[in-house]
Tab-separated table of C-alpha atoms and ligand atoms in Angstrom:
chain	number	residue	atom	x	y	z
A	29	UNK	CA	78.975	56.382	-3.513
A	30	UNK	CA	77.738	59.866	-2.716
A	31	UNK	CA	78.667	61.495	0.521
A	32	UNK	CA	75.154	61.282	1.972
A	33	UNK	CA	74.197	62.480	5.399
A	34	UNK	CA	74.651	59.073	6.917
A	35	UNK	CA	78.226	58.644	5.772
A	36	UNK	CA	80.453	60.719	8.017
A	37	UNK	CA	82.893	62.949	6.196
A	38	UNK	CA	86.365	61.467	6.230
A	39	UNK	CA	88.024	64.446	7.833
A	40	UNK	CA	86.277	66.309	10.642
A	41	UNK	CA	87.156	69.475	12.431
A	42	UNK	CA	88.950	69.063	15.729
A	43	UNK	CA	90.859	66.203	17.294
A	44	UNK	CA	89.227	62.802	17.669
A	45	UNK	CA	87.608	62.046	21.001
A	46	UNK	CA	90.220	60.536	23.319
A	47	UNK	CA	89.520	57.160	24.940
A	48	UNK	CA	89.183	58.913	28.282
A	49	UNK	CA	87.344	62.164	27.546
A	50	UNK	CA	87.692	65.022	30.003
A	51	UNK	CA	84.546	65.972	31.956
A	52	UNK	CA	83.539	68.615	29.417
A	53	UNK	CA	83.936	66.277	26.499
A	54	UNK	CA	82.046	63.557	28.352
A	55	UNK	CA	79.263	65.945	29.289
A	56	UNK	CA	78.998	67.143	25.720
A	57	UNK	CA	78.698	63.559	24.483
A	58	UNK	CA	75.967	62.828	26.996
A	59	UNK	CA	74.196	65.987	25.826
A	60	UNK	CA	74.339	64.776	22.238
A	61	UNK	CA	72.919	61.441	23.303
A	62	UNK	CA	70.201	63.185	25.306
A	63	UNK	CA	69.332	65.322	22.316
A	64	UNK	CA	68.778	62.193	20.285
A	65	UNK	CA	66.780	60.463	23.018
A	66	UNK	CA	64.698	63.558	23.774
A	67	UNK	CA	63.711	63.745	20.168
A	68	UNK	CA	62.742	60.111	20.250
A	69	UNK	CA	60.983	59.964	23.606
A	70	UNK	CA	59.002	63.207	23.446
A	71	UNK	CA	55.485	62.368	22.351
A	72	UNK	CA	56.465	58.748	21.740
A	73	UNK	CA	53.437	57.292	23.549
A	74	UNK	CA	51.051	58.681	20.947
A	75	UNK	CA	53.227	58.620	17.879
A	76	UNK	CA	51.905	56.275	15.155
A	77	UNK	CA	53.263	52.784	15.744
A	78	UNK	CA	53.505	52.173	12.012
A	79	UNK	CA	56.381	54.497	11.299
A	80	UNK	CA	56.735	55.994	7.864
A	81	UNK	CA	60.106	56.370	6.268
A	82	UNK	CA	61.204	53.650	3.914
A	83	UNK	CA	64.693	52.874	5.218
A	84	UNK	CA	65.961	50.970	2.167
A	85	UNK	CA	68.382	53.642	0.988
A	86	UNK	CA	69.708	54.193	4.492
A	87	UNK	CA	70.054	50.438	5.008
A	88	UNK	CA	72.076	50.148	1.837
A	89	UNK	CA	74.331	53.044	2.874
A	90	UNK	CA	74.938	51.641	6.339
A	91	UNK	CA	75.846	48.243	4.969
A	92	UNK	CA	78.802	49.644	3.088
A	93	UNK	CA	80.038	51.938	5.828
A	94	UNK	CA	83.438	50.973	7.279
A	95	UNK	CA	85.388	52.420	10.212
A	96	UNK	CA	88.218	54.782	9.416
A	97	UNK	CA	89.184	58.254	10.565
A	98	UNK	CA	87.293	59.713	13.516
A	99	UNK	CA	84.218	61.777	12.831
A	100	UNK	CA	82.693	64.383	15.112
A	101	UNK	CA	79.902	63.592	17.542
A	102	UNK	CA	77.631	65.831	15.436
A	103	UNK	CA	78.285	63.716	12.388
A	104	UNK	CA	77.889	60.424	14.212
A	105	UNK	CA	74.671	61.487	15.901
A	106	UNK	CA	73.327	62.749	12.597
A	107	UNK	CA	73.637	59.175	11.330
A	108	UNK	CA	71.943	57.870	14.460
A	109	UNK	CA	69.087	60.331	14.025
A	110	UNK	CA	68.429	58.826	10.611
A	111	UNK	CA	68.545	55.326	12.058
A	112	UNK	CA	66.020	56.333	14.717
A	113	UNK	CA	63.655	57.833	12.138
A	114	UNK	CA	63.649	54.702	9.997
A	115	UNK	CA	61.342	51.757	10.534
A	116	UNK	CA	58.473	51.255	12.931
A	117	UNK	CA	57.851	53.009	16.220
A	118	UNK	CA	57.664	49.706	18.028
A	119	UNK	CA	58.055	51.438	21.393
A	120	UNK	CA	55.016	53.669	20.860
A	121	UNK	CA	51.969	53.044	23.019
A	122	UNK	CA	50.193	52.046	19.826
A	123	UNK	CA	52.321	48.912	19.497
A	124	UNK	CA	49.866	46.097	20.214
A	125	UNK	CA	51.608	43.513	18.029
A	126	UNK	CA	53.761	40.528	19.066
A	127	UNK	CA	54.980	41.175	22.644
A	128	UNK	CA	55.574	44.923	22.866
A	129	UNK	CA	58.843	45.955	24.507
A	130	UNK	CA	58.624	49.532	25.642
A	131	UNK	CA	61.910	50.267	27.449
A	132	UNK	CA	62.121	52.366	30.611
A	133	UNK	CA	64.395	55.376	30.427
A	134	UNK	CA	65.544	54.755	34.004
A	135	UNK	CA	66.890	51.373	32.898
A	136	UNK	CA	68.703	53.010	30.003
A	137	UNK	CA	70.424	55.288	32.522
A	138	UNK	CA	71.255	52.226	34.629
A	139	UNK	CA	72.865	50.699	31.584
A	140	UNK	CA	74.962	53.800	31.014
A	141	UNK	CA	76.118	53.752	34.628
A	142	UNK	CA	76.822	50.015	34.586
A	143	UNK	CA	78.839	50.271	31.402
A	144	UNK	CA	80.529	53.450	32.607
A	145	UNK	CA	81.737	51.652	35.724
A	146	UNK	CA	82.359	48.346	33.941
A	147	UNK	CA	82.601	46.439	37.210
A	148	UNK	CA	83.240	42.731	36.910
A	149	UNK	CA	80.280	40.713	38.156
A	150	UNK	CA	81.047	37.316	36.616
A	151	UNK	CA	82.617	36.383	39.956
A	152	UNK	CA	81.712	37.699	43.399
A	153	UNK	CA	85.211	38.648	44.580
A	154	UNK	CA	86.000	41.707	42.466
A	155	UNK	CA	82.918	43.871	42.977
A	156	UNK	CA	81.108	42.209	45.876
A	157	UNK	CA	78.738	45.116	46.464
A	158	UNK	CA	77.706	45.187	42.810
A	159	UNK	CA	77.080	41.437	42.948
A	160	UNK	CA	75.184	41.883	46.226
A	161	UNK	CA	72.955	44.538	44.664
A	162	UNK	CA	72.081	42.116	41.882
A	163	UNK	CA	71.710	39.211	44.303
A	164	UNK	CA	69.241	41.253	46.344
A	165	UNK	CA	67.047	41.794	43.287
A	166	UNK	CA	67.276	38.087	42.454
A	167	UNK	CA	66.369	37.025	45.992
A	168	UNK	CA	63.370	39.335	45.811
A	169	UNK	CA	62.301	37.617	42.587
A	170	UNK	CA	62.599	34.197	44.238
A	171	UNK	CA	60.467	35.473	47.127
A	172	UNK	CA	57.927	36.950	44.731
A	173	UNK	CA	57.391	33.435	43.385
A	174	UNK	CA	57.472	31.892	46.874
A	175	UNK	CA	60.464	29.712	46.082
A	176	UNK	CA	62.332	28.177	49.050
A	177	UNK	CA	65.678	29.357	50.494
A	178	UNK	CA	67.488	26.892	48.251
A	179	UNK	CA	66.390	28.896	45.201
A	180	UNK	CA	68.705	30.919	42.994
A	181	UNK	CA	67.968	33.488	40.342
A	182	UNK	CA	70.261	34.539	37.521
A	183	UNK	CA	69.980	37.327	34.958
A	184	UNK	CA	70.613	36.383	31.347
A	185	UNK	CA	70.202	38.070	27.994
A	186	UNK	CA	66.580	37.029	27.472
A	187	UNK	CA	63.908	34.381	27.728
A	188	UNK	CA	65.402	32.123	25.074
A	189	UNK	CA	68.683	31.750	26.955
A	190	UNK	CA	66.763	31.328	30.221
A	191	UNK	CA	64.739	28.489	28.686
A	192	UNK	CA	67.948	26.960	27.336
A	193	UNK	CA	69.653	27.183	30.723
A	194	UNK	CA	66.644	25.571	32.395
A	195	UNK	CA	66.592	22.649	29.993
A	196	UNK	CA	70.338	22.129	30.364
A	197	UNK	CA	69.888	22.030	34.145
A	198	UNK	CA	67.035	19.519	33.745
A	199	UNK	CA	69.177	17.430	31.407
A	200	UNK	CA	72.059	17.388	33.887
A	201	UNK	CA	69.752	16.356	36.713
A	202	UNK	CA	68.467	13.413	34.707
A	203	UNK	CA	72.043	12.469	33.791
A	204	UNK	CA	73.013	12.672	37.463
A	205	UNK	CA	70.390	10.073	38.372
A	206	UNK	CA	70.275	8.029	35.177
A	207	UNK	CA	73.940	8.083	34.155
A	208	UNK	CA	75.927	10.466	31.964
A	209	UNK	CA	74.404	10.874	28.533
A	210	UNK	CA	71.110	9.318	29.613
A	211	UNK	CA	69.057	12.437	28.896
A	212	UNK	CA	70.247	12.908	25.337
A	213	UNK	CA	69.564	9.277	24.481
A	214	UNK	CA	66.446	8.542	26.521
A	215	UNK	CA	65.117	11.882	27.799
A	216	UNK	CA	61.819	13.317	26.708
A	217	UNK	CA	60.553	16.866	27.056
A	218	UNK	CA	56.825	17.631	27.073
A	219	UNK	CA	55.712	20.964	25.720
A	220	UNK	CA	52.386	22.401	24.645
A	221	UNK	CA	51.354	23.088	21.099
A	222	UNK	CA	51.227	26.745	22.143
A	223	UNK	CA	54.724	26.725	23.684
A	224	UNK	CA	57.140	29.397	22.502
A	225	UNK	CA	59.494	28.299	19.708
A	226	UNK	CA	62.475	29.017	21.971
A	227	UNK	CA	61.553	25.962	24.077
A	228	UNK	CA	61.929	23.608	21.130
A	229	UNK	CA	65.071	25.466	20.080
A	230	UNK	CA	66.451	25.096	23.610
A	231	UNK	CA	65.827	21.338	23.570
A	232	UNK	CA	67.663	21.111	20.270
A	233	UNK	CA	70.666	23.111	21.486
A	234	UNK	CA	70.670	21.012	24.661
A	235	UNK	CA	71.319	17.989	22.469
A	236	UNK	CA	67.869	16.443	22.124
A	237	UNK	CA	66.613	15.163	18.796
A	238	UNK	CA	63.299	16.549	17.525
A	239	UNK	CA	61.566	13.254	18.359
A	240	UNK	CA	62.566	13.732	22.012
A	241	UNK	CA	60.324	16.767	22.262
A	242	UNK	CA	56.702	15.717	22.584
A	243	UNK	CA	54.401	18.511	21.509
A	244	UNK	CA	51.160	17.908	23.378
A	245	UNK	CA	47.799	19.306	22.334
A	246	UNK	CA	45.783	21.933	24.127
A	247	UNK	CA	42.487	21.093	25.716
A	248	UNK	CA	40.714	24.215	24.506
A	249	UNK	CA	42.964	25.443	21.751
A	250	UNK	CA	44.977	27.488	24.201
A	251	UNK	CA	46.030	25.618	27.358
A	252	UNK	CA	48.139	22.493	27.625
A	253	UNK	CA	46.004	19.374	28.096
A	254	UNK	CA	47.388	17.749	31.237
A	255	UNK	CA	45.837	14.368	30.450
A	256	UNK	CA	47.512	14.392	27.046
A	257	UNK	CA	50.849	14.974	28.760
A	258	UNK	CA	50.170	12.147	31.200
A	259	UNK	CA	49.367	9.781	28.342
A	260	UNK	CA	52.494	10.795	26.434
A	261	UNK	CA	54.675	10.217	29.501
A	262	UNK	CA	53.144	6.773	30.125
A	263	UNK	CA	53.606	5.848	26.500
A	264	UNK	CA	57.251	6.924	26.609
A	265	UNK	CA	57.952	5.119	29.890
A	266	UNK	CA	56.486	1.916	28.421
A	267	UNK	CA	58.998	2.220	25.587
A	268	UNK	CA	61.970	2.781	27.855
A	269	UNK	CA	62.173	6.567	27.603
A	270	UNK	CA	62.320	8.895	30.582
A	271	UNK	CA	60.711	12.256	31.206
A	272	UNK	CA	63.386	14.965	31.415
A	273	UNK	CA	61.096	17.966	31.816
A	274	UNK	CA	57.544	19.185	31.466
A	275	UNK	CA	57.335	22.755	30.198
A	276	UNK	CA	54.274	24.847	30.987
A	277	UNK	CA	53.593	28.345	29.717
A	278	UNK	CA	52.595	31.140	32.081
A	279	UNK	CA	51.251	33.362	29.410
A	280	UNK	CA	51.519	31.942	25.902
A	281	UNK	CA	52.828	34.259	23.253
A	282	UNK	CA	49.831	33.632	21.015
A	283	UNK	CA	47.013	34.355	23.435
A	284	UNK	CA	48.487	35.033	26.851
A	285	UNK	CA	46.945	31.801	28.130
A	286	UNK	CA	48.238	30.219	31.325
A	287	UNK	CA	48.653	26.439	31.296
A	288	UNK	CA	47.178	24.555	34.293
A	289	UNK	CA	50.328	25.000	36.371
A	290	UNK	CA	49.178	23.279	39.565
A	291	UNK	CA	48.089	20.192	37.598
A	292	UNK	CA	51.407	20.176	35.754
A	293	UNK	CA	53.200	20.420	39.110
A	294	UNK	CA	51.244	17.366	40.306
A	295	UNK	CA	52.241	15.532	37.159
A	296	UNK	CA	55.908	16.427	37.630
A	297	UNK	CA	55.750	15.005	41.160
A	298	UNK	CA	53.920	11.878	39.984
A	299	UNK	CA	56.605	11.111	37.406
A	300	UNK	CA	59.516	12.578	39.363
A	301	UNK	CA	60.504	15.009	36.653
A	302	UNK	CA	61.432	18.663	36.241
A	303	UNK	CA	58.730	21.288	35.819
A	304	UNK	CA	59.855	24.361	33.929
A	305	UNK	CA	57.450	27.274	33.628
A	306	UNK	CA	58.079	29.641	30.761
A	307	UNK	CA	56.762	32.920	32.154
A	308	UNK	CA	58.835	35.110	29.829
A	309	UNK	CA	55.808	37.133	28.866
A	310	UNK	CA	53.482	36.724	31.835
A	311	UNK	CA	55.731	36.346	34.864
A	312	UNK	CA	55.631	39.840	36.302
A	313	UNK	CA	51.836	39.845	36.479
A	314	UNK	CA	52.627	37.963	39.690
A	315	UNK	CA	52.969	41.485	41.143
A	316	UNK	CA	49.210	41.990	40.775
A	317	UNK	CA	46.487	40.274	42.803
A	318	UNK	CA	44.715	38.983	39.709
A	319	UNK	CA	47.925	37.800	38.113
A	320	UNK	CA	49.043	36.041	41.261
A	321	UNK	CA	45.730	34.220	41.552
A	322	UNK	CA	45.859	33.128	37.923
A	323	UNK	CA	49.499	32.016	38.132
A	324	UNK	CA	48.809	29.789	41.147
A	325	UNK	CA	50.998	26.692	41.016
A	326	UNK	CA	54.000	28.512	39.566
A	327	UNK	CA	55.574	28.436	43.024
A	328	UNK	CA	55.926	24.656	42.657
A	329	UNK	CA	58.082	24.870	39.515
A	330	UNK	CA	61.684	23.638	39.434
A	331	UNK	CA	62.521	26.610	37.249
A	332	UNK	CA	60.832	29.749	35.974
A	333	UNK	CA	61.813	31.899	32.994
A	334	UNK	CA	61.074	35.621	33.326
A	335	UNK	CA	61.739	38.409	30.865
A	336	UNK	CA	62.177	41.778	32.568
A	337	UNK	CA	62.508	43.204	29.051
A	338	UNK	CA	58.872	42.274	28.515
A	339	UNK	CA	56.594	42.585	31.533
A	340	UNK	CA	58.907	44.783	33.601
A	341	UNK	CA	59.204	47.229	30.666
A	342	UNK	CA	63.024	47.112	30.561
A	343	UNK	CA	65.049	47.692	27.403
A	344	UNK	CA	65.978	44.550	25.502
A	345	UNK	CA	68.751	42.347	26.814
A	346	UNK	CA	67.506	41.231	30.209
A	347	UNK	CA	65.978	37.833	30.915
A	348	UNK	CA	65.918	35.897	34.164
A	349	UNK	CA	65.879	32.302	35.296
A	350	UNK	CA	64.805	31.256	38.779
A	351	UNK	CA	65.729	27.736	39.853
A	352	UNK	CA	64.243	26.064	42.903
A	353	UNK	CA	67.497	24.376	43.956
A	354	UNK	CA	70.746	26.206	43.201
A	355	UNK	CA	72.693	22.946	43.145
A	356	UNK	CA	70.896	22.192	39.870
A	357	UNK	CA	72.497	25.293	38.339
A	358	UNK	CA	75.889	24.467	39.819
A	359	UNK	CA	75.750	20.944	38.442
A	360	UNK	CA	74.939	22.315	34.999
A	361	UNK	CA	77.309	25.271	34.805
A	362	UNK	CA	80.195	25.056	37.295
A	363	UNK	CA	83.688	24.495	35.908
A	364	UNK	CA	87.167	24.881	37.365
A	365	UNK	CA	89.497	27.432	35.809
A	366	UNK	CA	93.173	27.536	36.846
A	367	UNK	CA	93.586	31.173	35.912
A	368	UNK	CA	90.898	32.196	38.393
A	369	UNK	CA	92.531	30.334	41.315
A	370	UNK	CA	93.564	33.482	43.184
A	371	UNK	CA	90.068	34.945	43.194
A	372	UNK	CA	88.531	32.507	45.628
A	373	UNK	CA	84.846	32.306	46.319
A	374	UNK	CA	82.373	33.931	48.613
A	375	UNK	CA	79.960	31.786	50.573
A	376	UNK	CA	77.461	34.591	50.862
A	377	UNK	CA	77.336	35.797	47.293
A	378	UNK	CA	76.322	34.010	44.091
A	379	UNK	CA	79.097	33.158	41.666
A	380	UNK	CA	77.352	33.892	38.375
A	381	UNK	CA	80.217	32.363	36.389
A	382	UNK	CA	79.417	29.021	38.053
A	383	UNK	CA	75.631	29.357	37.773
A	384	UNK	CA	75.183	30.393	34.138
A	385	UNK	CA	76.723	29.737	30.725
A	386	UNK	CA	78.421	33.162	30.899
A	387	UNK	CA	81.573	34.337	32.631
A	388	UNK	CA	82.208	37.961	31.713
A	389	UNK	CA	78.818	39.618	31.692
A	390	UNK	CA	77.040	42.949	31.821
A	391	UNK	CA	76.043	44.103	35.313
A	392	UNK	CA	72.400	43.449	34.495
A	393	UNK	CA	71.276	43.746	38.088
A	394	UNK	CA	71.460	47.521	37.938
A	395	UNK	CA	68.916	47.591	35.113
A	396	UNK	CA	66.333	46.149	37.486
A	397	UNK	CA	67.508	47.772	40.669
A	398	UNK	CA	67.537	51.392	39.533
A	399	UNK	CA	64.031	51.434	37.983
A	400	UNK	CA	62.629	49.619	41.024
A	401	UNK	CA	64.281	52.204	43.286
A	402	UNK	CA	63.237	55.233	41.258
A	403	UNK	CA	59.653	54.289	40.396
A	404	UNK	CA	58.839	52.096	43.398
A	405	UNK	CA	57.291	48.659	43.255
A	406	UNK	CA	53.725	49.986	43.358
A	407	UNK	CA	54.213	51.770	40.032
A	408	UNK	CA	54.972	48.447	38.347
A	409	UNK	CA	52.061	46.720	40.045
A	410	UNK	CA	49.677	49.506	39.020
A	411	UNK	CA	50.946	49.571	35.447
A	412	UNK	CA	50.508	45.822	35.078
A	413	UNK	CA	47.072	45.998	36.695
A	414	UNK	CA	46.175	48.631	34.155
A	415	UNK	CA	47.313	46.332	31.315
A	416	UNK	CA	44.971	43.652	32.651
A	417	UNK	CA	42.112	46.181	32.735
A	418	UNK	CA	42.800	47.319	29.189
A	419	UNK	CA	42.902	43.778	27.836
A	420	UNK	CA	39.735	42.814	29.661
A	421	UNK	CA	37.909	45.876	28.350
A	422	UNK	CA	39.128	45.103	24.830
A	423	UNK	CA	37.929	41.529	25.164
A	424	UNK	CA	34.486	42.658	26.375
A	425	UNK	CA	34.022	44.917	23.416
A	426	UNK	CA	35.232	42.333	20.904
A	427	UNK	CA	33.241	39.529	22.481
A	428	UNK	CA	30.065	41.597	22.358
A	429	UNK	CA	30.458	42.245	18.646
A	430	UNK	CA	28.353	39.904	16.489
A	431	UNK	CA	31.056	39.598	13.810
A	432	UNK	CA	33.886	38.770	16.189
A	433	UNK	CA	34.694	35.595	18.090
A	434	UNK	CA	37.188	35.510	20.932
A	435	UNK	CA	38.892	32.671	22.764
A	436	UNK	CA	37.296	33.576	26.077
A	437	UNK	CA	38.265	36.054	28.707
A	438	UNK	CA	42.026	36.671	28.560
A	439	UNK	CA	44.158	35.195	31.341
A	440	UNK	CA	46.548	38.136	31.064
A	441	UNK	CA	46.940	41.050	28.650
A	442	UNK	CA	46.722	39.463	25.185
A	443	UNK	CA	43.382	39.133	23.413
A	444	UNK	CA	43.198	36.713	20.491
A	445	UNK	CA	40.161	36.889	18.246
A	446	UNK	CA	38.767	36.267	14.782
A	447	UNK	CA	36.458	38.284	12.616
A	448	UNK	CA	33.803	36.504	10.588
A	449	UNK	CA	35.264	34.813	7.536
A	450	UNK	CA	38.264	32.753	6.491
A	451	UNK	CA	42.006	33.262	6.929
A	452	UNK	CA	42.046	35.817	4.148
A	453	UNK	CA	39.419	37.837	5.994
A	454	UNK	CA	41.657	37.955	9.077
A	455	UNK	CA	44.633	39.039	6.991
A	456	UNK	CA	42.535	41.720	5.329
A	457	UNK	CA	41.550	43.214	8.681
A	458	UNK	CA	45.126	43.084	9.915
A	459	UNK	CA	46.322	44.763	6.764
A	460	UNK	CA	43.804	47.567	7.072
A	461	UNK	CA	44.581	48.227	10.726
A	462	UNK	CA	48.333	48.218	10.199
A	463	UNK	CA	48.149	50.224	7.002
A	464	UNK	CA	46.346	52.937	8.957
A	465	UNK	CA	49.483	52.976	11.081
A	466	UNK	CA	48.384	54.600	14.348
A	467	UNK	CA	48.403	51.254	16.126
A	468	UNK	CA	49.722	47.855	15.139
A	469	UNK	CA	48.275	44.394	15.668
A	470	UNK	CA	49.736	41.024	14.657
A	471	UNK	CA	48.397	37.620	13.734
A	472	UNK	CA	49.138	34.002	14.558
A	473	UNK	CA	47.816	30.511	13.969
A	474	UNK	CA	45.541	28.907	16.539
A	475	UNK	CA	44.276	25.426	15.705
A	476	UNK	CA	45.635	25.816	12.179
A	477	UNK	CA	43.604	28.927	11.412
A	478	UNK	CA	44.678	32.551	11.420
A	479	UNK	CA	43.780	34.539	14.530
A	480	UNK	CA	44.383	38.198	15.259
A	481	UNK	CA	46.103	39.384	18.415
A	482	UNK	CA	45.945	42.524	20.479
A	483	UNK	CA	48.814	42.482	22.976
A	484	UNK	CA	48.814	45.122	25.699
A	485	UNK	CA	52.168	45.297	27.402
A	486	UNK	CA	53.888	48.584	26.655
A	487	UNK	CA	53.950	50.870	29.677
A	488	UNK	CA	52.924	53.590	27.181
A	489	UNK	CA	49.699	51.904	26.094
A	490	UNK	CA	46.491	53.437	27.416
A	491	UNK	CA	42.731	53.476	26.707
A	492	UNK	CA	43.101	55.621	23.600
A	493	UNK	CA	45.374	53.121	21.845
A	494	UNK	CA	43.107	50.189	22.573
A	495	UNK	CA	40.039	52.171	21.502
A	496	UNK	CA	41.719	53.134	18.202
A	497	UNK	CA	42.649	49.525	17.556
A	498	UNK	CA	39.136	48.285	18.231
A	499	UNK	CA	37.539	51.055	16.155
A	500	UNK	CA	39.754	50.037	13.271
A	501	UNK	CA	39.040	46.317	13.696
A	502	UNK	CA	35.312	46.740	13.950
A	503	UNK	CA	35.285	49.330	11.199
A	504	UNK	CA	37.454	47.148	9.018
A	505	UNK	CA	35.466	44.005	9.864
B	601	PLP	C1	59.418	36.183	24.295
B	601	PLP	C2	59.232	34.822	24.804
B	601	PLP	C3	60.299	33.936	24.879
B	601	PLP	C4	61.676	34.258	24.332
B	601	PLP	O1	62.255	35.280	25.062
B	601	PLP	P1	63.355	36.255	24.394
B	601	PLP	O2	63.593	37.224	25.479
B	601	PLP	O3	62.724	36.831	23.177
B	601	PLP	O4	64.532	35.423	24.068
B	601	PLP	C5	60.084	32.698	25.433
B	601	PLP	N1	58.864	32.356	25.884
B	601	PLP	C6	57.803	33.176	25.818
B	601	PLP	C7	56.486	32.724	26.342
B	601	PLP	C8	57.945	34.444	25.268
B	601	PLP	O5	56.893	35.261	25.203
């Protein structure tokens, strides 16, 4: 194995960094980190989303690297610089593929501070003010969605774990009324054909067999058909099964479509079951007037999944679940632990260890709180409004093109479309756009045929990125 740049030399000048560096050493380390981040963030918005370097050699080198003697910060950051340069610039403004995750720098600083303090927020007693700061953000989220005073929010690692936690809470509620184990033997979950895969995964982890998840069709290729759900529920009831939850999407991953949430809420009332709304992608559009109007009915949900690491532009690792009645979370996740007996509780503050699957946890609240403080709420509202404008403008241009068909005006900030021709024609356009590399699109299947997607969600995306993408699509088409 050669001693390439990414393999730190075994012996480095100077003593290893102590566990508790002195202020100069700490400052120097932060400077090194800032050097790396500066290099990455400067000009990032307009850097080609495709990326260039083939990382295979680096990947192979990193796989065989093992810890040993200390290396210097210079050496370690030299490795990191190579890691940063490899692969796609998925945080560039040109990233219009999948669900772009842009990552606010202010949240990165929050993460540094949270980890630097390492306060314990799994229970309220040790760092009550830190828990209160997080609880304040969570209460604001519950208010944003007009949930009642009984509501409780929790921060988790992402939308998948939020969906899982919601389905476990729904399962426990059905067990509480129908008898222990009832949900896993007789429960049924109703999801749309366009639901995110994490919903089906969550049902599986929650102990449901695949047949207990009814995948219901969409009325127009995009939005859950409420009558189809009603029929499925009636069919199941006639056979002795029980609805455990209906899951609606507030912004599907494929096309950003919003299921008919108010109708689904009616259905949940009619059959006395849990309504979960998966708003991992679309939830924070609730901050905008248009988004709020289109998400109407979400306030009637029993639970709502949000992903601040999507539509609040945070770095990865922060999802949220809002539950209408906190006793549903307690029933699902509270456990006694003898070794925590001397910590006691706090009637005013949430006990996250009793409300989530986690105990020891990152102080995620700071990642929301600091950006909201530093940028102000209006900045988020305006940015999301702008994403809606960009997507609508993109849709207008695509829809007006004779060789392009769209799926109608976008509900949020994703535009799905097809160019004239078969699946191979779609793939060919995608390939040409992505090979160009300045922007990236992605594809999906809608009604068993390939469709292209343009997803506007990065806070760095502006008119120029969307225009480049459309020029390439229309040129390529
Ligand atoms: C991204 C997404 C998820 C999964 O969230 P993760 O944060 O990736 O775990 C679930 N539902 C929808 C609609 C999504 O867009």
